[in-house]
mmCIF file with all atom_site columns, C-alpha atoms in Angstrom:
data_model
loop_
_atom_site.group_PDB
_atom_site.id
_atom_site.type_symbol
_atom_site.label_atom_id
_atom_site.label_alt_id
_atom_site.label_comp_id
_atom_site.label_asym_id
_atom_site.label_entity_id
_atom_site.label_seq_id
_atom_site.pdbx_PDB_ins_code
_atom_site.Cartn_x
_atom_site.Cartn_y
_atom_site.Cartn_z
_atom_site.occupancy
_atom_site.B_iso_or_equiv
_atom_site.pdbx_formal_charge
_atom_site.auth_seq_id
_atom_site.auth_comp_id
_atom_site.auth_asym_id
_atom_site.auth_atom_id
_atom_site.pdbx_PDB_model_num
ATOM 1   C CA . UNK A 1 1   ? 8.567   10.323  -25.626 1.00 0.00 ? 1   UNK A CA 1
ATOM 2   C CA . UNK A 1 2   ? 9.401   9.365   -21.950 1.00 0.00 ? 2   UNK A CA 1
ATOM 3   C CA . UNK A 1 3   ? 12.954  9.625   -20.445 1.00 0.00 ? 3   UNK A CA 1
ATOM 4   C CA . UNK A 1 4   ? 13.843  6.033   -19.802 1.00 0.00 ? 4   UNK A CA 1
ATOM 5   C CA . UNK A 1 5   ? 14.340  5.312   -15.934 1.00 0.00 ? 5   UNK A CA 1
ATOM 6   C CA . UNK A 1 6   ? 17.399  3.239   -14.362 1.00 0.00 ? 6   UNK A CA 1
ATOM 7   C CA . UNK A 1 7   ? 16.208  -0.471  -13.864 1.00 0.00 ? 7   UNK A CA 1
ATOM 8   C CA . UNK A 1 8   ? 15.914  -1.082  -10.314 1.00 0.00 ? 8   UNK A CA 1
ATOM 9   C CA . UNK A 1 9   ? 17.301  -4.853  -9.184  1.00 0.00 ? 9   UNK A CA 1
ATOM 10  C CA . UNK A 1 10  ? 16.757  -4.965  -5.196  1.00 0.00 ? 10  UNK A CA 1
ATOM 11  C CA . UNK A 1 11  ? 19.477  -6.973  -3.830  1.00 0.00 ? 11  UNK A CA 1
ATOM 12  C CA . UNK A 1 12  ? 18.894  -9.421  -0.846  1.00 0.00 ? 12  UNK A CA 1
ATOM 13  C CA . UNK A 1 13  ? 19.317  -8.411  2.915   1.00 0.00 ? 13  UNK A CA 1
ATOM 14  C CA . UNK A 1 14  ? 22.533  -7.759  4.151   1.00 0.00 ? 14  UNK A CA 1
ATOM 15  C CA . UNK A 1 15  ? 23.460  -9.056  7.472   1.00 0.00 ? 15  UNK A CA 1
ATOM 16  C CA . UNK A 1 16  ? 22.751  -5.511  9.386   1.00 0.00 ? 16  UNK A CA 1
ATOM 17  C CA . UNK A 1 17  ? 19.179  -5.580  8.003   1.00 0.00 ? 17  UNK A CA 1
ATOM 18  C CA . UNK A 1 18  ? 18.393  -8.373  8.526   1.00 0.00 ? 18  UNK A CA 1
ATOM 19  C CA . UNK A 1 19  ? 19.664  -8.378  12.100  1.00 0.00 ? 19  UNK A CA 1
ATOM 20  C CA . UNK A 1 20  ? 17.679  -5.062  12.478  1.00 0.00 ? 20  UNK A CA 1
ATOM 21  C CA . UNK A 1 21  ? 14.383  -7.042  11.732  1.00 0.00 ? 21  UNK A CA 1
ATOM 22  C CA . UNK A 1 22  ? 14.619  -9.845  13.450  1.00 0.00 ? 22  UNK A CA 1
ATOM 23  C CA . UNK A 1 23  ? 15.876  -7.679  16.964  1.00 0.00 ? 23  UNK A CA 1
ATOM 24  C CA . UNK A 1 24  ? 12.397  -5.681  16.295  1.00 0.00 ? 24  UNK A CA 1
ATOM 25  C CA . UNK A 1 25  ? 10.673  -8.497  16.325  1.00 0.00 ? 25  UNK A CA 1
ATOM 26  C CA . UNK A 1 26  ? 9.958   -9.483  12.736  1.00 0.00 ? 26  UNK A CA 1
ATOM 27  C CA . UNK A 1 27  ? 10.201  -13.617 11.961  1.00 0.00 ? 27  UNK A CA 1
ATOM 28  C CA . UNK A 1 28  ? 12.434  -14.949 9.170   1.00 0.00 ? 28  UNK A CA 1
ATOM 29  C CA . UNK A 1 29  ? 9.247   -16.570 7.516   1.00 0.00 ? 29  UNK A CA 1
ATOM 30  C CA . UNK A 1 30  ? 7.935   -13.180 7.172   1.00 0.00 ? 30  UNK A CA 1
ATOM 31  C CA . UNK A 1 31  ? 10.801  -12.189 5.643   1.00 0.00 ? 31  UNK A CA 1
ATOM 32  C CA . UNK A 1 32  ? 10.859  -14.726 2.649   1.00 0.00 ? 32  UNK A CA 1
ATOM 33  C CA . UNK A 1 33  ? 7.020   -15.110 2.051   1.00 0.00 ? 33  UNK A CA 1
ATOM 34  C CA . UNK A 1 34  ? 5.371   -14.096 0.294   1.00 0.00 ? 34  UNK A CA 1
ATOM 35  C CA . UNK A 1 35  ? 8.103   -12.373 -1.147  1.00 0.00 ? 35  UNK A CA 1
ATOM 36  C CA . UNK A 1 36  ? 11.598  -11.629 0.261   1.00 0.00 ? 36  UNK A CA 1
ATOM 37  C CA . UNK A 1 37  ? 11.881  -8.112  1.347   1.00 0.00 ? 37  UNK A CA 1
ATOM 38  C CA . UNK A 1 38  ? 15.063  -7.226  0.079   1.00 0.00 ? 38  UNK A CA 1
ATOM 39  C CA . UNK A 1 39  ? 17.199  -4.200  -0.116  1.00 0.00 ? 39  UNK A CA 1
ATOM 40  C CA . UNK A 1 40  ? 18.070  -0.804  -2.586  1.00 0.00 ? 40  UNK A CA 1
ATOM 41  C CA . UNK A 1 41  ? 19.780  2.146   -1.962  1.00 0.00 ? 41  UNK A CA 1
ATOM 42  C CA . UNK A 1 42  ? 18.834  5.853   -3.403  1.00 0.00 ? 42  UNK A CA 1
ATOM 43  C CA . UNK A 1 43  ? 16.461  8.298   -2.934  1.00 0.00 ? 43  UNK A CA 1
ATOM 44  C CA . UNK A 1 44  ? 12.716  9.257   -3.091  1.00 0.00 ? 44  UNK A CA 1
ATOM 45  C CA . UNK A 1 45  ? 12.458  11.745  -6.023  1.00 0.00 ? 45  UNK A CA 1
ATOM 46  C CA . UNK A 1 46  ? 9.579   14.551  -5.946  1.00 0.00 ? 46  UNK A CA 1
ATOM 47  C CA . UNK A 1 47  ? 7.329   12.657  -8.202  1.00 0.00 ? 47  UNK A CA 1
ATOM 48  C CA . UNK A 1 48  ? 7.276   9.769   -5.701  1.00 0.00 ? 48  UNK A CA 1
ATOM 49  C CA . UNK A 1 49  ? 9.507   7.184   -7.754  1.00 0.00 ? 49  UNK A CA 1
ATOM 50  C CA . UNK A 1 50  ? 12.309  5.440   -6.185  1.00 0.00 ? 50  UNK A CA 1
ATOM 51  C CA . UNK A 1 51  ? 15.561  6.745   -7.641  1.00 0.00 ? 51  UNK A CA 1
ATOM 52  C CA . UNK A 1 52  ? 18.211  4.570   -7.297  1.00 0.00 ? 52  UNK A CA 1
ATOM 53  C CA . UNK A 1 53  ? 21.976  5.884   -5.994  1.00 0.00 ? 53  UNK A CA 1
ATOM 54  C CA . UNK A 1 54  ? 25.019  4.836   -4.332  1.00 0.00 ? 54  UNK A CA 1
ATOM 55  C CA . UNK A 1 55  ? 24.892  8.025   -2.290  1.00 0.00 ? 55  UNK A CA 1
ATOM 56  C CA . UNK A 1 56  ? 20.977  7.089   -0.731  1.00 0.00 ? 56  UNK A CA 1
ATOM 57  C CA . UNK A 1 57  ? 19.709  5.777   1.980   1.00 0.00 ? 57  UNK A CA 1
ATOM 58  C CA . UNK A 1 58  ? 18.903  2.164   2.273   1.00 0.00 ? 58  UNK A CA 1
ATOM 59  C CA . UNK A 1 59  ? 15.402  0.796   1.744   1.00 0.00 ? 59  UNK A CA 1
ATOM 60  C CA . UNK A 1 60  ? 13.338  -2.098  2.261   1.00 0.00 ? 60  UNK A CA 1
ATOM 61  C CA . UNK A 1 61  ? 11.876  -3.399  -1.026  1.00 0.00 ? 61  UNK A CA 1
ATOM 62  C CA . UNK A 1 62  ? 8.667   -5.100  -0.846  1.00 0.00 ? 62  UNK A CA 1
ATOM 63  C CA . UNK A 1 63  ? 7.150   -6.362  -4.266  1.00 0.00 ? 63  UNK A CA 1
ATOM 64  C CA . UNK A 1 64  ? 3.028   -6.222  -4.771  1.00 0.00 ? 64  UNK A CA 1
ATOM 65  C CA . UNK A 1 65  ? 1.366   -7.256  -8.177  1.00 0.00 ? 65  UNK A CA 1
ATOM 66  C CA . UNK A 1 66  ? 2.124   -4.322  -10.480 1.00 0.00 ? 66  UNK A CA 1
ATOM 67  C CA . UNK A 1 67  ? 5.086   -2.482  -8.594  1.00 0.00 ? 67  UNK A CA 1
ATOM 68  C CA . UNK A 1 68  ? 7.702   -2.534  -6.071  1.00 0.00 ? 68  UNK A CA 1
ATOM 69  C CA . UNK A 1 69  ? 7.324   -0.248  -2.592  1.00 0.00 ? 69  UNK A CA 1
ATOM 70  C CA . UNK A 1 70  ? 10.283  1.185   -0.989  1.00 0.00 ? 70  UNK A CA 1
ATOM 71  C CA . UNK A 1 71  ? 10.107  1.762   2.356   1.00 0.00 ? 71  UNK A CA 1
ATOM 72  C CA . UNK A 1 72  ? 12.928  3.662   4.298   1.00 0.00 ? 72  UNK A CA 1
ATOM 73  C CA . UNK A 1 73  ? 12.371  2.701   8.465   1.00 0.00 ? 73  UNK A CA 1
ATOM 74  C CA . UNK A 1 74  ? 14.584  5.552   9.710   1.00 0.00 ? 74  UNK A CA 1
ATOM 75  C CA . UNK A 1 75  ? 12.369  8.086   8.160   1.00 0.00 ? 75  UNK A CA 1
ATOM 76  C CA . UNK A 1 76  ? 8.907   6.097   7.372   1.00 0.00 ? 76  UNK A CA 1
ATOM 77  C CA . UNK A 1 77  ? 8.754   7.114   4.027   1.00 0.00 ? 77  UNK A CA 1
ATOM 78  C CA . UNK A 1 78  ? 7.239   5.308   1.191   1.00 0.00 ? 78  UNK A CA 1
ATOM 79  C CA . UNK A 1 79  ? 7.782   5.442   -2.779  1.00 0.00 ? 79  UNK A CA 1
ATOM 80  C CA . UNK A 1 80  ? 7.498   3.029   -5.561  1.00 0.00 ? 80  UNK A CA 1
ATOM 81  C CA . UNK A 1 81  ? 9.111   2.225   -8.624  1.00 0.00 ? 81  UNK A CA 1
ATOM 82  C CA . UNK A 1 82  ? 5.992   2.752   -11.267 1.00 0.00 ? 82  UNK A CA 1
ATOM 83  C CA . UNK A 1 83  ? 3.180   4.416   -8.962  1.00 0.00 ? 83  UNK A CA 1
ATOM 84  C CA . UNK A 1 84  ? 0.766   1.329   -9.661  1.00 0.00 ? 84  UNK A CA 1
ATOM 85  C CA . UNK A 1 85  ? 1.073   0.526   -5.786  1.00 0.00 ? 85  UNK A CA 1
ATOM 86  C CA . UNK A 1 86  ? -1.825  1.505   -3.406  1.00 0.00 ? 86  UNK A CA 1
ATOM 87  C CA . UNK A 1 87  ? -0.989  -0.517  -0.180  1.00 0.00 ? 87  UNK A CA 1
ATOM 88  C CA . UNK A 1 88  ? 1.744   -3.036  0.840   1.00 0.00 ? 88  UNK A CA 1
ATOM 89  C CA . UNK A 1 89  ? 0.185   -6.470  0.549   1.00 0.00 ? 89  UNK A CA 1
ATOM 90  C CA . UNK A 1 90  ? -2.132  -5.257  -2.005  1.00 0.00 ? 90  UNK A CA 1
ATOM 91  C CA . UNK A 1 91  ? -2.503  -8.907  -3.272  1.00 0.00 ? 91  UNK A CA 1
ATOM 92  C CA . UNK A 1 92  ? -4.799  -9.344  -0.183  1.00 0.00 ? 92  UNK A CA 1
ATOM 93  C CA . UNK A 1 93  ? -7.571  -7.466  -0.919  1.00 0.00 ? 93  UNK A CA 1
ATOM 94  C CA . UNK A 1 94  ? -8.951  -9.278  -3.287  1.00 0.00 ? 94  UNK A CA 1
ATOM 95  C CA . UNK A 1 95  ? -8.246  -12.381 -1.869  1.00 0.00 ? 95  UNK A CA 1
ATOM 96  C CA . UNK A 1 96  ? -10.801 -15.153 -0.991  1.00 0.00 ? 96  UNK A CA 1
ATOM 97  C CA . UNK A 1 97  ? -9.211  -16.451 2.085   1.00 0.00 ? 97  UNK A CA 1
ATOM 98  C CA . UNK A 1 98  ? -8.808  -13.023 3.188   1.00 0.00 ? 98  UNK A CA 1
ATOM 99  C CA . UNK A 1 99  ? -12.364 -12.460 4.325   1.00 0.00 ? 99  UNK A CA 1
ATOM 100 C CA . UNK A 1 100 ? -13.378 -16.763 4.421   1.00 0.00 ? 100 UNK A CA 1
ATOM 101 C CA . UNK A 1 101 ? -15.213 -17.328 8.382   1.00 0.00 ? 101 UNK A CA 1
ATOM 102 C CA . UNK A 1 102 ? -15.922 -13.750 8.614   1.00 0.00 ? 102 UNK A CA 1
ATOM 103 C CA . UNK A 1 103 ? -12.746 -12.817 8.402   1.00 0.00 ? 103 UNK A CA 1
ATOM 104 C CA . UNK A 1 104 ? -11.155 -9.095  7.838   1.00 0.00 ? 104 UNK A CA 1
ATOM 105 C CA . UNK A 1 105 ? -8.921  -7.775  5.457   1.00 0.00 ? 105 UNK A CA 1
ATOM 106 C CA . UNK A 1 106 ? -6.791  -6.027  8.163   1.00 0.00 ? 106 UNK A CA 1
ATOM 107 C CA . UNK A 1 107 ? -5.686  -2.288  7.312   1.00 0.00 ? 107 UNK A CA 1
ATOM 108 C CA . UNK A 1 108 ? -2.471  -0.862  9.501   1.00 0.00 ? 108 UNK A CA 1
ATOM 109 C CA . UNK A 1 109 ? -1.032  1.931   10.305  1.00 0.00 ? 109 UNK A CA 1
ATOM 110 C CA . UNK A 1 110 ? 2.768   0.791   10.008  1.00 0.00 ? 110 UNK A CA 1
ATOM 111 C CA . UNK A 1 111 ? 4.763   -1.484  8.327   1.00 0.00 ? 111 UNK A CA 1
ATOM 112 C CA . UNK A 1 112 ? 6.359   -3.267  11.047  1.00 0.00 ? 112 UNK A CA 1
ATOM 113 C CA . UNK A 1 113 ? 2.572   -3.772  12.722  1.00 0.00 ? 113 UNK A CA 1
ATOM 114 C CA . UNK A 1 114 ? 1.963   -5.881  9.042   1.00 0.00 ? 114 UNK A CA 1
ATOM 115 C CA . UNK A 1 115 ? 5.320   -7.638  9.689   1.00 0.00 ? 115 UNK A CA 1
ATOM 116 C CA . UNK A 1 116 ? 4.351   -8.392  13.187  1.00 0.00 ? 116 UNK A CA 1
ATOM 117 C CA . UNK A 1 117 ? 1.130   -10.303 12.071  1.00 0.00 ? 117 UNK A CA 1
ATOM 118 C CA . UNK A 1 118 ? 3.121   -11.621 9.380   1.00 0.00 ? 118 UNK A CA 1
ATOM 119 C CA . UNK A 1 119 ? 1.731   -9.556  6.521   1.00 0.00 ? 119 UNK A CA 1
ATOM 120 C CA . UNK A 1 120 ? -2.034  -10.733 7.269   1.00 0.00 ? 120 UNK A CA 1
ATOM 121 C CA . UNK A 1 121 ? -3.425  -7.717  5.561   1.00 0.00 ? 121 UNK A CA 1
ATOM 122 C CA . UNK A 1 122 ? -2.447  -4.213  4.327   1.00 0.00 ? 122 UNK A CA 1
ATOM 123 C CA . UNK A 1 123 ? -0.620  -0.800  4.570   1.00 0.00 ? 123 UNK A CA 1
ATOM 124 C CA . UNK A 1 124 ? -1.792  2.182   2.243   1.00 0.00 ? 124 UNK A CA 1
ATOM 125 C CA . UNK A 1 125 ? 0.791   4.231   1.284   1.00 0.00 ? 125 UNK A CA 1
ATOM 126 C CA . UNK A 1 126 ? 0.438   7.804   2.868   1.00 0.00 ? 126 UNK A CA 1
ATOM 127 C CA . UNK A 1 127 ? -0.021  9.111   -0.439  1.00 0.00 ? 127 UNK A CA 1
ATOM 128 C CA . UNK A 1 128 ? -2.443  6.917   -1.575  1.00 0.00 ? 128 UNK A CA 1
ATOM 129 C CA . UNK A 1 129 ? -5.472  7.335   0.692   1.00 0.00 ? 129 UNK A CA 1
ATOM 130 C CA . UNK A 1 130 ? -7.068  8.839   -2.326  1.00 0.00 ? 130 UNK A CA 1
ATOM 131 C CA . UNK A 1 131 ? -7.587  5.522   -4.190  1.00 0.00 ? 131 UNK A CA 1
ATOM 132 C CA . UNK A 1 132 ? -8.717  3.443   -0.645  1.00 0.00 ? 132 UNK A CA 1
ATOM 133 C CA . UNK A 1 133 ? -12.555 3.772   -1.825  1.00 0.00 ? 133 UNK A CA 1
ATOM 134 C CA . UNK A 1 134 ? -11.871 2.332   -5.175  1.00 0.00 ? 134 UNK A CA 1
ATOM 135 C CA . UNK A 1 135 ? -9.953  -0.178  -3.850  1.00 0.00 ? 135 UNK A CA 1
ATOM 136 C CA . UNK A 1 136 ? -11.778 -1.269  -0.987  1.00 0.00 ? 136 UNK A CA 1
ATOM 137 C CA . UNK A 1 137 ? -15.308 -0.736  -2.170  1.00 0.00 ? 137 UNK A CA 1
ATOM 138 C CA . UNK A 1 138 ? -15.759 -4.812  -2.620  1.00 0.00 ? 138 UNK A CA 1
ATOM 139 C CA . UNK A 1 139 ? -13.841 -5.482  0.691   1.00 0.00 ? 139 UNK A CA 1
ATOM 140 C CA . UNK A 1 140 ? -17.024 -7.361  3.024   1.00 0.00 ? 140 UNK A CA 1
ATOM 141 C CA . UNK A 1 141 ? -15.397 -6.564  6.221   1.00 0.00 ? 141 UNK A CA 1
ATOM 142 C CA . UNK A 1 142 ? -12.393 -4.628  7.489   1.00 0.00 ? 142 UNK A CA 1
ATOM 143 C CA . UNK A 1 143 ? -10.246 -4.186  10.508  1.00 0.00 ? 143 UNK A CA 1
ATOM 144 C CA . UNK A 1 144 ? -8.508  -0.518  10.811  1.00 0.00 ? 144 UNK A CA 1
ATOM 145 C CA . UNK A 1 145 ? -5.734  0.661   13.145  1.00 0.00 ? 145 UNK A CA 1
ATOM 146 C CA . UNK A 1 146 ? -7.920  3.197   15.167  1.00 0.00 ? 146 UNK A CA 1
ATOM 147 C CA . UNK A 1 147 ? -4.843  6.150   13.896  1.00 0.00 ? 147 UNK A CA 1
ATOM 148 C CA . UNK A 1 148 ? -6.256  4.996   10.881  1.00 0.00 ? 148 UNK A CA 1
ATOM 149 C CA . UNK A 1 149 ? -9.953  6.097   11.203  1.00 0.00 ? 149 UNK A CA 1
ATOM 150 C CA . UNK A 1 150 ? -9.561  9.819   10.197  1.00 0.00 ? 150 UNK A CA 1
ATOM 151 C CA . UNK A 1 151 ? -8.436  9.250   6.899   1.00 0.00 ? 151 UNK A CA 1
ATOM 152 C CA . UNK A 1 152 ? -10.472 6.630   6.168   1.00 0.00 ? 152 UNK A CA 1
ATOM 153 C CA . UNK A 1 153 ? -13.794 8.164   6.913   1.00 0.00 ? 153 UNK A CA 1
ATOM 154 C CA . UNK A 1 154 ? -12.311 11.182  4.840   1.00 0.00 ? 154 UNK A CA 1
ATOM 155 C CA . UNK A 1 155 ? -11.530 8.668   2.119   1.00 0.00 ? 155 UNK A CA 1
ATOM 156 C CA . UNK A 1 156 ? -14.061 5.891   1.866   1.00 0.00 ? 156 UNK A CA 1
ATOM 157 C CA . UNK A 1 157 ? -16.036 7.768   -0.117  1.00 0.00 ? 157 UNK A CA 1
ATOM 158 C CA . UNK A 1 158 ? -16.325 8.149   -4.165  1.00 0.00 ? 158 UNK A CA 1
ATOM 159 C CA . UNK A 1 159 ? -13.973 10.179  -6.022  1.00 0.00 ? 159 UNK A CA 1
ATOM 160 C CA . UNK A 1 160 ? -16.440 12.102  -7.502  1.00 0.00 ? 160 UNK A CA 1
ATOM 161 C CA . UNK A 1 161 ? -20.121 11.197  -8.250  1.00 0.00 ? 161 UNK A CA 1
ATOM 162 C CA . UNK A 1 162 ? -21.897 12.412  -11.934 1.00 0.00 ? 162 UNK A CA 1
ATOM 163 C CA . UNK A 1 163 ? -23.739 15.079  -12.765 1.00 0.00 ? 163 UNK A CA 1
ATOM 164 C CA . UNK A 1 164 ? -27.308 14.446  -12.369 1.00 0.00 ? 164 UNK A CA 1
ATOM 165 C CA . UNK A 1 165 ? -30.443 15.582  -14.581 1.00 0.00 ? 165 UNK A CA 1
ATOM 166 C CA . UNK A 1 166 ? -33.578 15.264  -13.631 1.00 0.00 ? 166 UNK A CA 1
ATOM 167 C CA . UNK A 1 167 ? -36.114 14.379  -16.200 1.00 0.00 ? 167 UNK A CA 1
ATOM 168 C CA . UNK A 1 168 ? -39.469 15.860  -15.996 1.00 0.00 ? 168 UNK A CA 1
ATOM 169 C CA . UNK A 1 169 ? -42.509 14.076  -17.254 1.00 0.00 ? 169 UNK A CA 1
ATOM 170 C CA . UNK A 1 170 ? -44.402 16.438  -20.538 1.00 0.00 ? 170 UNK A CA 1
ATOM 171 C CA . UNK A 1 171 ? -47.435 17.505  -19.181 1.00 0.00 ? 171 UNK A CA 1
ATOM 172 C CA . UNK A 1 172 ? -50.071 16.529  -22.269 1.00 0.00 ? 172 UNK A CA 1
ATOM 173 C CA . UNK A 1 173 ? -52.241 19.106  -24.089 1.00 0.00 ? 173 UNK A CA 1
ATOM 174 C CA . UNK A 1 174 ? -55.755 18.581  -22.989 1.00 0.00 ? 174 UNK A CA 1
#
């Protein structure tokens, strides 16, 4: 039986974040679509899982498909309410549009860069790298933060590959 968790509700932007991301630079239709980023306060416990708390920081909340990503900007750390989540904007990669008139599913290096270009692509979560070949293995073309190269050579690759036998051909009795 699993210990039940708190239910996390992110509440919307206060007027001090969003102040703080439109000074840096991020527009308010980036805010609000796809999703609004909005706002929780706690802590990242040591299994990765956002644990909510009046005494926490506050994070941005950003929801993908299967999970929500907290993401603290004072400290650039990452965690996520279920541990589904691979990559901010995850919803992207499998996208049509994404990669229609040779297009590339764009992979960077920090969340603001994605809010910049107004969320045209992705962010893996540091802890994630692990999962970026399984992810990305049907991805035609990409575009990577050069930072990003190192791990993604490292990671680009399978998991882990089978076993293999060989199977000889029987030699017949003459």
């Amino acid at each position: 039986m699993m210990a039940s968790r708190a239910i996390i509700v992110p509440e919307h932007l206060g007027e001090q974040e969003l102040d703080w991301l439109l000074s840096v630079g991020v527009s308010v239709p980036t805010i609000v679509r796809p999703s609004m980023i909005k706002m929780a306060t706690g802590t990242k416990a040591p299994d990765g899982l956002f644990e909510p708390t009046p005494a926490g920081d506050r994070w941005f909340v950003v929801e993908t498909e299967e999970d929500l990503v907290f993401w603290n900007p004072r400290t650039n750390i990452f965690a996520t309410d279920v541990a589904h989540a691979f990559a901010l904007g995850e919803e992207i990669i499998s996208a049509a549009a994404t990669y229609s008139f040779d297009s590339t599913l764009n992979i960077f290096a920090h969340p603001l860069d994605w809010l910049h270009r107004k969320r045209d692509g992705i962010v893996v979560l540091p802890d994630q790298w692990h999962r970026a070949f399984d992810r990305l293995r049907d991805a035609p073309r990409v575009a990577l933060a050069e930072s990003l190269l190192p791990h993604y050579r490292r990671h680009m690759r399978p998991a882990r590959v089978p076993e293999l036998f060989v199977m000889t051909a029987q030699r017949r009795a003459q």
